[in-house]
Coordinates of C-alpha atoms and ligand atoms in Angstrom, one line a residue:
M210 CA 20.7 1.5 -1.0
D211 CA 17.2 2.3 -2.0
N212 CA 15.7 5.5 -2.2
K213 CA 14.0 5.5 1.4
K214 CA 17.1 4.9 2.6
I215 CA 18.3 8.3 1.0
A216 CA 15.7 10.0 1.9
S217 CA 16.0 9.2 5.4
I218 CA 19.5 9.6 5.4
F219 CA 18.9 13.1 4.0
E220 CA 16.4 13.7 6.8
E221 CA 18.2 12.7 9.6
M222 CA 21.1 15.3 8.5
A223 CA 18.1 17.9 8.4
D224 CA 17.6 17.2 12.0
I225 CA 21.0 17.3 12.9
F226 CA 21.8 20.5 11.2
D227 CA 18.6 22.1 13.6
I228 CA 19.6 20.3 16.3
Q229 CA 22.8 22.3 16.1
G230 CA 21.5 25.7 15.1
D231 CA 22.7 25.3 11.1
S232 CA 20.5 28.1 8.6
V233 CA 17.2 27.4 7.8
F234 CA 18.1 27.8 4.5
K235 CA 20.6 24.4 4.9
I236 CA 18.2 22.8 6.8
N237 CA 15.0 23.2 4.6
A238 CA 17.5 22.1 1.5
Y239 CA 17.9 18.7 3.1
R240 CA 14.1 18.3 4.3
K241 CA 13.0 19.0 1.0
A242 CA 15.5 16.5 -0.8
G243 CA 14.4 13.7 1.4
L244 CA 10.6 14.4 1.2
V245 CA 11.2 14.4 -2.8
I246 CA 13.2 11.8 -2.9
S247 CA 11.2 9.3 -1.0
N248 CA 8.5 10.2 -3.7
F249 CA 10.4 10.1 -6.2
P250 CA 9.1 7.2 -8.8
Y251 CA 12.5 5.7 -10.3
D252 CA 15.0 4.0 -8.6
L253 CA 17.8 6.6 -8.1
R254 CA 20.5 3.8 -8.2
D255 CA 19.1 3.2 -11.8
V256 CA 19.5 6.6 -12.2
V257 CA 23.3 7.2 -11.1
A258 CA 24.3 4.0 -13.5
K259 CA 22.8 5.6 -16.6
D260 CA 23.5 9.1 -16.6
P261 CA 24.2 10.6 -12.9
K262 CA 23.7 14.4 -14.5
Q263 CA 20.0 13.6 -14.8
L264 CA 20.0 13.8 -10.9
E265 CA 20.6 17.4 -11.3
N266 CA 16.6 17.7 -12.8
I267 CA 15.2 16.3 -9.8
P268 CA 13.6 19.3 -8.0
G269 CA 15.5 20.5 -4.7
V270 CA 18.7 18.4 -5.8
G271 CA 21.7 20.9 -6.6
K272 CA 25.3 20.2 -7.2
G273 CA 26.3 19.4 -3.7
L274 CA 23.4 16.8 -3.1
K275 CA 23.8 15.4 -6.6
D276 CA 27.5 14.1 -5.2
K277 CA 25.9 13.0 -1.8
I278 CA 23.0 10.7 -3.7
I279 CA 26.4 9.3 -6.0
E280 CA 28.4 8.6 -2.9
L281 CA 25.6 7.2 -1.2
V282 CA 24.9 4.4 -4.0
N283 CA 28.0 3.8 -4.8
T284 CA 29.6 3.7 -1.4
G285 CA 26.5 2.8 0.7
K286 CA 27.5 6.0 2.8
C287 CA 27.9 9.3 3.0
E288 CA 31.5 11.0 4.8
E289 CA 29.5 14.2 6.1
H290 CA 26.7 11.8 7.5
D291 CA 29.0 9.8 9.6
Q292 CA 30.9 13.3 10.9
L293 CA 27.6 14.4 12.0
R294 CA 26.8 11.3 13.7
K295 CA 29.8 11.3 15.5
I296 CA 29.5 14.6 17.0
I297 CA 25.9 14.0 17.8
P298 CA 25.5 12.0 21.1
K299 CA 23.5 8.8 19.4
G300 CA 20.8 9.2 22.1
L301 CA 20.1 12.8 21.1
L302 CA 18.9 11.1 17.4
E303 CA 16.7 8.5 19.3
L304 CA 15.0 11.4 21.3
L305 CA 13.4 12.3 17.8
E306 CA 11.6 8.9 17.6
V307 CA 9.8 9.8 20.4
R308 CA 6.2 11.3 19.4
G309 CA 6.0 15.1 19.5
I310 CA 9.7 15.8 20.1
G311 CA 11.6 17.5 17.4
P312 CA 15.0 19.2 16.9
K313 CA 14.0 22.3 18.7
K314 CA 12.9 20.3 21.8
V315 CA 16.1 18.1 21.7
K316 CA 18.4 21.2 21.7
A317 CA 16.3 22.6 24.4
F318 CA 16.4 19.7 26.5
Y319 CA 20.1 19.2 26.2
L320 CA 21.2 22.7 26.6
H321 CA 19.5 23.2 29.6
L322 CA 19.2 20.0 31.5
K323 CA 21.9 17.8 29.9
V324 CA 19.5 15.3 28.6
Q325 CA 21.6 13.0 26.3
S326 CA 19.0 9.9 26.0
I327 CA 15.4 9.1 26.1
N328 CA 16.2 7.5 29.7
D329 CA 17.6 11.1 30.9
L330 CA 14.4 12.8 29.3
K331 CA 12.5 10.7 31.6
E332 CA 14.0 11.1 34.5
A333 CA 14.2 14.7 33.6
C334 CA 10.3 14.4 33.7
E335 CA 9.9 12.4 36.6
K336 CA 11.5 15.1 38.4
H337 CA 9.8 17.8 37.2
K338 CA 12.6 19.9 35.2
V339 CA 11.1 19.9 32.1
R340 CA 7.9 21.9 33.2
N341 CA 10.1 24.9 34.0
L342 CA 11.8 24.9 30.4
P343 CA 10.7 28.2 28.2
G344 CA 7.3 27.2 26.8
M345 CA 6.7 24.3 28.4
G346 CA 5.0 23.0 31.3
E347 CA 3.1 20.1 33.2
K348 CA 1.0 19.0 30.5
T349 CA 4.0 18.6 28.3
E350 CA 5.8 16.6 31.0
N351 CA 2.7 14.3 31.2
E352 CA 2.1 14.3 27.2
I353 CA 6.5 13.4 26.6
L354 CA 5.7 10.7 29.7
K355 CA 3.2 8.9 27.5
A356 CA 5.2 9.5 24.5
I357 CA 8.2 7.8 26.0
S358 CA 6.4 4.6 27.4
E359 CA 4.7 4.1 23.8
H360 CA 8.2 4.4 22.4
A361 CA 9.1 1.6 24.1
Y362 CA 6.0 -0.6 23.5
F363 CA 6.6 0.1 20.0
S364 CA 10.2 -0.2 19.6
T365 CA 10.3 -4.2 19.8
K366 CA 8.6 -3.3 16.2
R367 CA 6.7 -5.5 14.1
H368 CA 6.1 -4.6 10.3
M369 CA 2.8 -3.5 8.8
I370 CA 1.3 -6.1 6.2
S371 CA 1.5 -3.8 3.6
E372 CA 5.2 -2.9 3.9
A373 CA 6.0 -6.7 4.1
M374 CA 3.8 -7.6 1.3
Q375 CA 5.3 -5.1 -1.0
E376 CA 8.7 -6.7 0.0
A377 CA 7.8 -10.1 0.0
K378 CA 6.5 -9.8 -3.7
Q379 CA 9.3 -7.9 -4.7
I380 CA 11.7 -10.3 -4.0
I381 CA 9.6 -13.5 -5.2
S382 CA 9.5 -11.3 -8.7
Y383 CA 13.5 -11.1 -8.2
M384 CA 13.7 -15.1 -7.4
E385 CA 11.7 -16.0 -10.7
K386 CA 14.3 -15.2 -12.5
C387 CA 16.6 -17.5 -11.4
D388 CA 16.3 -20.3 -14.0
D389 CA 17.0 -22.8 -11.0
V390 CA 14.0 -21.6 -8.9
K391 CA 10.9 -24.2 -9.5
R392 CA 8.5 -23.1 -7.5
I393 CA 8.3 -20.0 -4.6
E394 CA 6.0 -18.9 -2.2
Y395 CA 5.5 -17.3 1.2
A396 CA 4.5 -18.7 4.0
G397 CA 4.6 -17.8 8.0
S398 CA 2.5 -15.2 9.6
L399 CA 2.5 -13.0 6.2
R400 CA 0.5 -15.6 4.7
R401 CA -2.3 -16.0 7.6
R402 CA -2.5 -12.5 6.9
Q403 CA -1.6 -11.1 10.4
E404 CA -1.8 -7.6 11.2
T405 CA 1.6 -6.9 11.6
I406 CA 4.7 -9.1 10.8
G407 CA 7.5 -10.2 12.2
D408 CA 9.7 -11.8 9.5
I409 CA 9.2 -13.1 5.9
D410 CA 9.4 -16.8 5.4
I411 CA 9.9 -18.0 1.8
L412 CA 10.1 -21.3 0.3
V413 CA 11.5 -22.7 -2.6
T414 CA 12.1 -25.9 -4.6
V415 CA 14.8 -26.2 -6.9
K416 CA 14.9 -27.7 -10.4
N417 CA 18.0 -30.0 -10.0
P418 CA 18.0 -30.8 -6.0
K419 CA 22.1 -31.7 -6.3
K420 CA 23.2 -28.5 -8.1
S421 CA 20.7 -26.0 -8.3
S422 CA 20.3 -25.3 -3.8
D423 CA 23.7 -23.8 -4.2
I424 CA 23.2 -21.5 -7.1
V425 CA 19.8 -20.4 -6.3
M426 CA 21.3 -19.3 -2.2
T427 CA 24.0 -17.6 -4.2
Y428 CA 21.7 -15.7 -6.0
F429 CA 19.1 -14.8 -3.3
N430 CA 22.4 -13.2 -1.2
S431 CA 23.2 -11.1 -4.0
Y432 CA 19.6 -9.2 -3.8
R433 CA 20.5 -5.3 -4.1
E434 CA 17.7 -4.2 -1.3
I435 CA 19.8 -6.4 1.1
L436 CA 21.8 -5.1 4.0
T437 CA 22.8 -7.4 6.0
I438 CA 23.3 -11.4 5.6
L439 CA 22.7 -13.1 9.2
S440 CA 23.2 -16.9 7.8
K441 CA 23.7 -18.6 4.9
G442 CA 23.7 -22.4 5.0
D443 CA 22.9 -25.0 2.5
T444 CA 19.3 -24.9 2.3
K445 CA 18.3 -21.6 4.5
S446 CA 19.5 -18.2 4.5
S447 CA 18.2 -15.2 6.4
V448 CA 18.8 -11.5 5.6
V449 CA 17.5 -8.3 6.5
L450 CA 16.5 -5.8 3.9
Q451 CA 17.6 -2.2 4.0
S452 CA 13.8 -1.6 5.1
G453 CA 14.8 -3.4 8.3
I454 CA 12.6 -6.6 7.5
Q455 CA 14.1 -9.7 8.2
V456 CA 13.8 -12.6 5.4
D457 CA 14.6 -16.4 5.8
L458 CA 14.7 -18.5 2.7
R459 CA 14.4 -22.3 3.1
V460 CA 14.7 -24.6 -0.1
I461 CA 13.0 -27.7 0.1
A462 CA 12.2 -30.9 -1.5
D463 CA 9.3 -31.4 -4.1
E464 CA 7.8 -34.0 -2.3
S465 CA 7.6 -32.2 0.6
F466 CA 6.8 -29.1 -0.6
G467 CA 2.7 -29.0 1.1
A468 CA 4.0 -30.3 4.1
A469 CA 6.6 -27.5 4.4
M470 CA 4.0 -25.1 3.5
H471 CA 2.1 -26.3 6.2
Y472 CA 4.6 -26.3 8.8
F473 CA 6.5 -22.8 8.2
T474 CA 3.2 -21.1 7.8
G475 CA 2.2 -21.7 11.3
S476 CA 1.0 -20.9 13.5
K477 CA 3.6 -22.6 15.8
D478 CA -0.2 -23.6 17.7
H479 CA -1.8 -24.8 14.9
N480 CA 1.1 -27.0 14.3
I481 CA 1.3 -28.4 17.9
K482 CA -2.3 -29.1 17.6
M483 CA -2.3 -30.8 14.2
R484 CA 0.9 -32.9 15.1
D485 CA -1.1 -33.8 18.7
L486 CA -4.3 -34.5 16.4
A487 CA -1.8 -36.9 14.1
K488 CA -0.2 -38.8 16.6
K489 CA -3.3 -40.1 18.2
K490 CA -4.1 -41.3 14.8
G491 CA -0.8 -43.3 14.9
L492 CA 0.9 -40.8 12.5
K493 CA 3.9 -38.2 12.6
I494 CA 3.2 -34.6 11.1
S495 CA 6.8 -32.8 10.6
E496 CA 7.9 -30.4 7.9
Y497 CA 9.2 -33.1 5.9
G498 CA 5.4 -34.5 5.5
V499 CA 3.0 -37.1 6.8
F500 CA 4.4 -40.2 8.3
Q501 CA 3.3 -43.9 9.3
G502 CA 6.8 -45.0 11.4
E503 CA 9.2 -44.5 8.8
K504 CA 7.1 -44.3 5.8
L505 CA 6.4 -41.1 4.1
I506 CA 2.4 -41.5 2.8
S507 CA 1.7 -37.6 1.9
G508 CA 3.0 -34.3 2.1
G509 CA 3.3 -32.6 -1.8
K510 CA 0.1 -30.6 -1.1
E511 CA -1.3 -29.0 1.7
E512 CA -4.4 -30.5 1.6
D513 CA -3.2 -34.0 2.3
V514 CA -1.4 -33.0 5.5
F515 CA -5.2 -31.9 6.7
K516 CA -7.0 -34.8 5.2
S517 CA -4.3 -37.2 7.2
V518 CA -6.1 -36.3 10.5
G519 CA -9.6 -35.6 9.2
L520 CA -9.4 -32.3 8.2
P521 CA -11.3 -30.2 5.8
Y522 CA -8.9 -27.2 3.9
I523 CA -8.3 -25.0 6.1
I524 CA -7.5 -21.4 5.3
P525 CA -4.0 -19.7 6.4
E526 CA -5.9 -16.6 7.9
L527 CA -7.6 -19.3 10.7
R528 CA -4.9 -21.1 11.3
N529 CA -3.7 -19.7 15.2
N530 CA -5.4 -22.5 17.1
I531 CA -8.6 -20.1 18.1
G532 CA -10.7 -23.0 17.3
E533 CA -10.3 -23.4 13.7
I534 CA -9.3 -27.4 14.1
E535 CA -12.2 -28.2 16.4
Y536 CA -14.8 -26.6 14.4
G537 CA -13.3 -28.5 11.0
L538 CA -13.2 -32.0 12.7
K539 CA -17.4 -31.4 13.7
N540 CA -18.5 -29.9 10.9
K541 CA -16.5 -31.1 8.1
K542 CA -16.7 -28.0 6.1
F543 CA -15.9 -24.3 6.8
P544 CA -18.5 -21.5 5.8
D545 CA -17.0 -19.5 2.4
F546 CA -15.5 -16.5 3.7
I547 CA -15.6 -13.6 2.3
E548 CA -13.5 -12.5 -0.7
L549 CA -12.3 -9.5 -2.6
K550 CA -14.7 -10.5 -5.5
D551 CA -17.5 -10.0 -3.2
M552 CA -17.6 -5.7 -2.9
R553 CA -19.7 -3.9 -4.6
G554 CA -18.9 -0.6 -3.2
D555 CA -16.9 1.5 -0.4
L556 CA -18.7 3.7 1.8
H557 CA -15.5 5.7 3.5
S558 CA -13.7 8.1 1.4
H559 CA -11.8 11.3 1.2
T560 CA -11.9 13.9 -1.5
V561 CA -10.3 17.6 -1.5
Y562 CA -13.2 18.9 0.7
S563 CA -11.0 17.9 3.2
D564 CA -8.0 16.3 3.5
G565 CA -8.0 14.0 0.4
K566 CA -5.7 14.2 -2.3
A567 CA -8.2 13.9 -5.5
S568 CA -11.7 15.5 -6.9
I569 CA -14.4 13.6 -6.8
L570 CA -14.7 12.6 -10.3
E571 CA -10.8 11.5 -9.8
M572 CA -11.9 9.3 -7.3
A573 CA -15.3 8.5 -8.6
Q574 CA -13.2 7.2 -12.2
A575 CA -10.9 5.3 -9.4
F576 CA -14.2 3.4 -7.7
I577 CA -15.1 2.6 -11.4
A578 CA -12.0 0.6 -12.1
K579 CA -12.4 -1.3 -9.1
G580 CA -15.9 -2.2 -11.1
Y581 CA -17.8 -1.1 -8.2
E582 CA -22.0 0.1 -8.1
Y583 CA -21.1 2.5 -5.8
F584 CA -19.0 4.6 -3.3
A585 CA -19.3 7.4 -0.4
V586 CA -17.4 10.7 -0.4
T587 CA -17.4 11.3 3.1
D588 CA -15.2 13.9 4.0
H589 CA -14.2 15.3 7.2
S590 CA -16.7 17.6 9.5
S591 CA -15.6 21.1 11.0
V592 CA -14.0 19.9 14.1
M593 CA -11.0 18.5 12.2
A594 CA -9.5 21.8 11.4
I595 CA -6.2 20.2 10.9
V596 CA -7.5 18.3 8.2
K597 CA -9.7 21.5 6.8
G598 CA -12.6 19.8 7.5
M599 CA -16.1 20.8 5.7
S600 CA -18.3 23.6 6.8
T601 CA -22.1 23.6 6.0
N602 CA -21.7 25.9 3.4
D603 CA -19.0 23.0 1.7
I604 CA -20.9 20.6 2.1
H605 CA -23.9 22.0 0.2
R606 CA -21.3 23.0 -2.2
Q607 CA -20.0 19.2 -2.4
W608 CA -23.9 17.8 -3.2
K609 CA -24.4 20.1 -6.0
E610 CA -20.8 19.0 -7.6
I611 CA -21.6 15.7 -6.8
D612 CA -25.0 15.7 -9.0
E613 CA -22.9 17.3 -11.6
V614 CA -19.8 14.4 -11.9
E615 CA -22.7 11.7 -11.7
K616 CA -24.3 13.7 -14.4
K617 CA -21.1 13.1 -16.5
L618 CA -20.3 9.9 -15.4
K619 CA -23.7 9.1 -17.1
G620 CA -24.8 6.4 -14.1
K621 CA -21.5 4.5 -14.2
I622 CA -21.2 4.9 -10.3
K623 CA -23.7 5.8 -7.9
I624 CA -22.0 8.5 -5.4
L625 CA -23.6 8.7 -2.2
K626 CA -23.5 11.8 -0.2
G627 CA -21.7 11.3 3.0
C628 CA -19.7 12.5 6.0
E629 CA -17.4 11.1 8.4
V630 CA -18.3 13.5 11.4
D631 CA -16.5 13.9 14.3
I632 CA -17.7 12.5 17.9
L633 CA -17.4 15.5 20.3
K634 CA -16.0 15.3 23.6
D635 CA -19.5 14.2 25.1
G636 CA -20.8 12.0 22.2
S637 CA -22.5 14.5 20.1
L638 CA -21.9 14.7 16.9
D639 CA -20.1 17.5 14.9
F640 CA -23.0 18.4 12.1
S641 CA -26.8 19.9 13.2
D642 CA -29.2 17.1 12.8
D643 CA -30.4 19.0 9.8
V644 CA -27.4 18.3 7.4
L645 CA -27.2 14.8 9.3
K646 CA -30.6 13.9 8.2
Q647 CA -29.9 15.0 4.7
L648 CA -27.0 12.6 4.1
D649 CA -27.2 8.6 2.5
I650 CA -24.2 7.6 4.6
V651 CA -22.8 9.0 8.3
V652 CA -19.6 7.5 9.2
I653 CA -19.0 8.7 13.2
S654 CA -15.2 8.8 14.0
A655 CA -13.8 9.9 17.1
H656 CA -10.2 11.5 16.2
T657 CA -9.9 13.5 19.3
Y658 CA -10.0 12.8 23.0
G659 CA -8.4 9.3 22.9
T660 CA -7.1 9.1 26.6
L661 CA -10.9 9.8 28.0
P662 CA -11.3 7.4 31.0
F663 CA -12.2 4.0 30.2
D664 CA -16.2 4.8 31.1
E665 CA -16.3 8.5 30.4
Q666 CA -15.0 7.0 26.7
T667 CA -17.6 4.4 26.7
E668 CA -20.5 6.5 27.6
R669 CA -18.9 9.2 24.7
L670 CA -19.3 6.1 21.9
I671 CA -22.7 5.1 22.8
T672 CA -23.9 8.4 23.0
A673 CA -23.0 8.6 19.5
I674 CA -24.1 5.4 18.1
E675 CA -27.6 6.3 20.1
N676 CA -27.7 9.5 17.5
P677 CA -30.7 8.5 14.7
Y678 CA -28.4 9.7 11.8
A679 CA -25.4 7.7 12.8
K680 CA -25.2 4.7 10.0
I681 CA -21.4 3.2 10.5
L682 CA -18.9 3.2 13.6
G683 CA -15.3 4.6 11.6
H684 CA -12.3 2.9 12.9
P685 CA -13.9 2.1 16.2
T686 CA -10.3 1.6 18.6
G687 CA -8.5 4.7 17.3
R688 CA -5.3 2.7 17.1
L689 CA -2.5 3.6 14.6
I690 CA 0.0 0.4 14.5
N691 CA 3.0 1.0 16.0
K692 CA 2.1 4.8 16.5
R693 CA -1.0 4.9 18.8
A694 CA -2.2 2.9 21.3
P695 CA -6.1 1.9 20.8
M696 CA -8.8 3.8 23.1
E697 CA -9.5 2.3 25.7
F698 CA -13.6 1.8 26.7
N699 CA -16.0 -0.9 27.0
M700 CA -16.0 -2.8 24.0
E701 CA -18.9 -5.4 24.7
R702 CA -21.0 -2.4 25.6
V703 CA -20.1 -0.7 22.5
I704 CA -20.6 -3.2 20.0
E705 CA -24.2 -4.0 21.5
A706 CA -24.9 -0.3 21.2
C707 CA -24.2 -0.8 17.4
V708 CA -26.3 -3.6 17.1
Q709 CA -29.6 -2.4 18.8
N710 CA -29.3 0.8 17.1
H711 CA -28.5 -1.0 13.9
V712 CA -25.0 0.9 13.3
A713 CA -23.1 -1.0 11.0
I714 CA -19.4 -2.1 12.4
E715 CA -16.3 -0.2 10.2
I716 CA -13.2 -2.6 9.5
N717 CA -11.0 0.2 8.2
S718 CA -8.5 -1.5 5.9
S719 CA -5.6 1.1 5.8
P720 CA -2.7 -0.9 6.5
S721 CA -1.9 1.2 9.8
R722 CA -5.1 1.0 11.1
L723 CA -6.9 -2.7 10.2
D724 CA -9.6 -1.4 12.8
L725 CA -12.1 -3.0 14.4
P726 CA -9.2 -5.7 14.9
D727 CA -9.6 -9.3 13.9
K728 CA -9.9 -10.6 17.8
F729 CA -13.1 -7.9 18.4
I730 CA -14.4 -9.2 15.0
K731 CA -15.2 -12.5 16.0
I732 CA -17.1 -11.5 19.6
A733 CA -19.1 -8.7 17.2
K734 CA -20.5 -11.0 14.8
E735 CA -21.4 -13.6 17.7
K736 CA -23.3 -10.7 19.3
G737 CA -24.8 -10.2 15.6
A738 CA -23.3 -7.1 14.7
K739 CA -23.1 -5.9 10.8
F740 CA -19.9 -4.7 9.1
V741 CA -19.1 -2.6 6.3
I742 CA -15.1 -2.8 4.9
N743 CA -14.1 0.3 3.6
T744 CA -10.8 1.9 2.4
D745 CA -11.1 5.1 4.1
S746 CA -9.5 6.2 0.8
H747 CA -7.6 9.7 0.3
T748 CA -5.6 9.0 -2.7
T749 CA -6.5 7.6 -5.8
Q750 CA -4.6 4.4 -5.3
Q751 CA -5.9 3.4 -1.9
P752 CA -9.0 1.8 -3.0
D753 CA -6.3 -1.0 -3.8
L754 CA -6.4 -1.5 0.2
M755 CA -9.8 -3.2 0.5
E756 CA -7.4 -6.5 0.2
Y757 CA -5.9 -5.4 3.5
G758 CA -9.3 -4.8 5.2
I759 CA -10.6 -8.3 3.7
F760 CA -8.0 -10.5 5.3
N761 CA -8.9 -8.8 8.6
A762 CA -12.5 -10.1 8.1
R763 CA -11.8 -13.6 6.8
R764 CA -9.3 -13.4 10.0
G765 CA -12.9 -12.6 11.9
W766 CA -14.8 -15.6 10.3
L767 CA -16.7 -13.0 8.2
T768 CA -18.8 -14.4 5.1
K769 CA -20.3 -12.1 2.7
E770 CA -23.8 -12.2 4.3
D771 CA -21.9 -10.6 7.1
V772 CA -20.8 -7.5 5.1
L773 CA -23.1 -5.1 3.9
N774 CA -21.5 -3.5 1.2
T775 CA -21.2 -6.5 -0.5
K776 CA -24.9 -6.1 -1.4
G777 CA -25.8 -4.0 -4.3
L778 CA -27.4 -0.3 -4.2
G779 CA -31.1 -0.3 -2.8
K780 CA -30.2 -3.5 -0.5
F781 CA -27.1 -2.7 1.5
D782 CA -28.7 0.4 3.5
T783 CA -32.0 -1.4 4.3
Y784 CA -29.9 -2.4 7.7
F785 CA -29.5 1.2 9.2
Ligands
DGT65 P1 6.2 -13.6 12.7 O1 7.2 -13.7 11.9 O2 6.8 -13.3 14.1 O3 5.6 -12.8 12.2 O4 5.4 -15.1 12.6 P2 5.5 -16.4 11.8 O5 4.3 -17.2 12.5 O6 5.8 -16.3 10.6 O7 6.8 -17.2 12.8 P3 8.6 -17.5 12.1 O8 8.8 -16.8 10.9 O9 9.0 -17.9 13.5 O10 8.1 -19.4 11.9 C1 7.6 -19.6 11.0 C2 6.5 -20.4 10.9 O11 7.2 -21.8 11.1 C3 5.5 -20.7 12.2 O12 4.4 -20.1 12.3 C4 5.5 -22.1 12.6 C5 6.9 -22.5 12.2 N1 7.4 -22.9 13.1 C6 8.6 -21.7 13.6 N2 8.9 -22.6 15.0 C7 7.9 -23.8 15.1 C8 8.1 -24.6 16.3 O13 9.6 -24.4 17.2 N3 7.5 -25.6 16.4 C9 6.0 -25.7 15.5 N4 5.4 -26.6 15.9 N5 6.6 -24.5 14.3 C10 7.5 -23.7 14.3
CA66 CA1 7.7 -15.2 9.9
CA67 CA1 11.1 -16.6 10.2
ZN68 ZN1 -11.7 8.5 7.2

């Protein structure tokens, strides 16, 4: 049981205490422990194995919680937690998964309306029973109904690419310690760098085909993050990790490795098209290789599979049967798609002046470590009171500090003065022209009124884009993967407005956003749009997220020329 899982059990216990009406002190103790443990840098299993007494030195963990952690680590469960779950109807805990519903509301629904499940709550809203409860009204009912349908939409949950990537890297480094493993790589949607990942597919070849396979399988099934083993065969095993992510591991023969990598990278539709193409040439492509009749003619290398049907190598990001095969047949060569090393700056970041966690100097150092020439500080404007947006006073103070930090850093990086200014309901911007005109970078973003009607939303965004000081349209759809649906508006007209007004379109690299989404990137490129790829960093670690934005850009067929922040200072901003 890893730290995350332990933390989530304490958090769930806090919720149950809260629903039961336990003391605030007790509830907060469990909440705090959950929070501390989920951020704790060492694996609690190691702490328990080495010196369990050390647990008491973790802030918020006293004697009682220490014993629970030991129990969880050693047995995989906790007696009190099991008891609590038996007392509380299961449906009540599921209610907490619905956005905007906390323990207090769950308790009220249960006591006054006998609501015991998400379905009960939906019915209660539809019958307008919820509006009569204290502190609630018609608006609450509508919001709950919306949140319930979102919950249904996202509960067939696919995983964020960053989570799957982290899990895959950890398993691979674990598997590499097994002497019998020769080669190991991930395939599937993760290798195609899709926005979300259903499960992780890993391929291995072994040193001794006769003996190693069994050893490798047993080793894999002993991985300590495994929650359950779904199946275990001679050459394939499927498991579910504590994080809820499924992993399929397959042992492949060396001479088939390329063909297997191609087959299991997919996508399925891409594979089908490839197989049809091979058939026309009298060949057969399978996960074992390329065959002429019964004879294996190639399959060791992935390039050979493409070559056998007259195609150049196709990068995994494009393999979705969206025209990549036709393009390859016709042109025999693909453009050089954008790469991480092409980036020379980041034009969207936050500091303690709004909801960022680090100072201007600390952020500057983080971007210097990336080898960038420049970055923009773009804290929120004042409408975003919940994230401590800046007043005009704050921004003047910030400019002074930027000048000081730049001096201190002796030209190691150029810090651009910017702002992530909110698009208000009517499409006007949240700072006066007088402030905006003094800024190097103006990112315009919609954070509120995400559910305006289609036409009104379109007009709102276009009005903002037409503002002469707007430079970058930030996270255009506003979606949060698995959490919030995208705003609804006329994407083509918004893209056209960006092109006409020379406003660059952001590809926000945050793995929960990946916004603009890949399917629109290609459309926008064809309409002549220019892009910037930004991390929207709120901490000194987040500049690392740039690679996820690059994946998105590659899936959208972008080259370096399409992206402004691949250009140097004095060049990238002539477009605005
Ligand atoms: P996911 O896991 O839903 O994010 O997406 P994938 O693409 O990783 O799909 P998955 O894990 O079911 O299968 C991995 C790859 O194996 C898939 O991309 C293509 C290949 N594959 C799976 N089933 C079939 C099939 O029925 N026909 C063909 N041609 N290929 C398949
Ligand atoms: Ca998969
Ligand atoms: Ca799979
Ligand atoms: Zn931002």
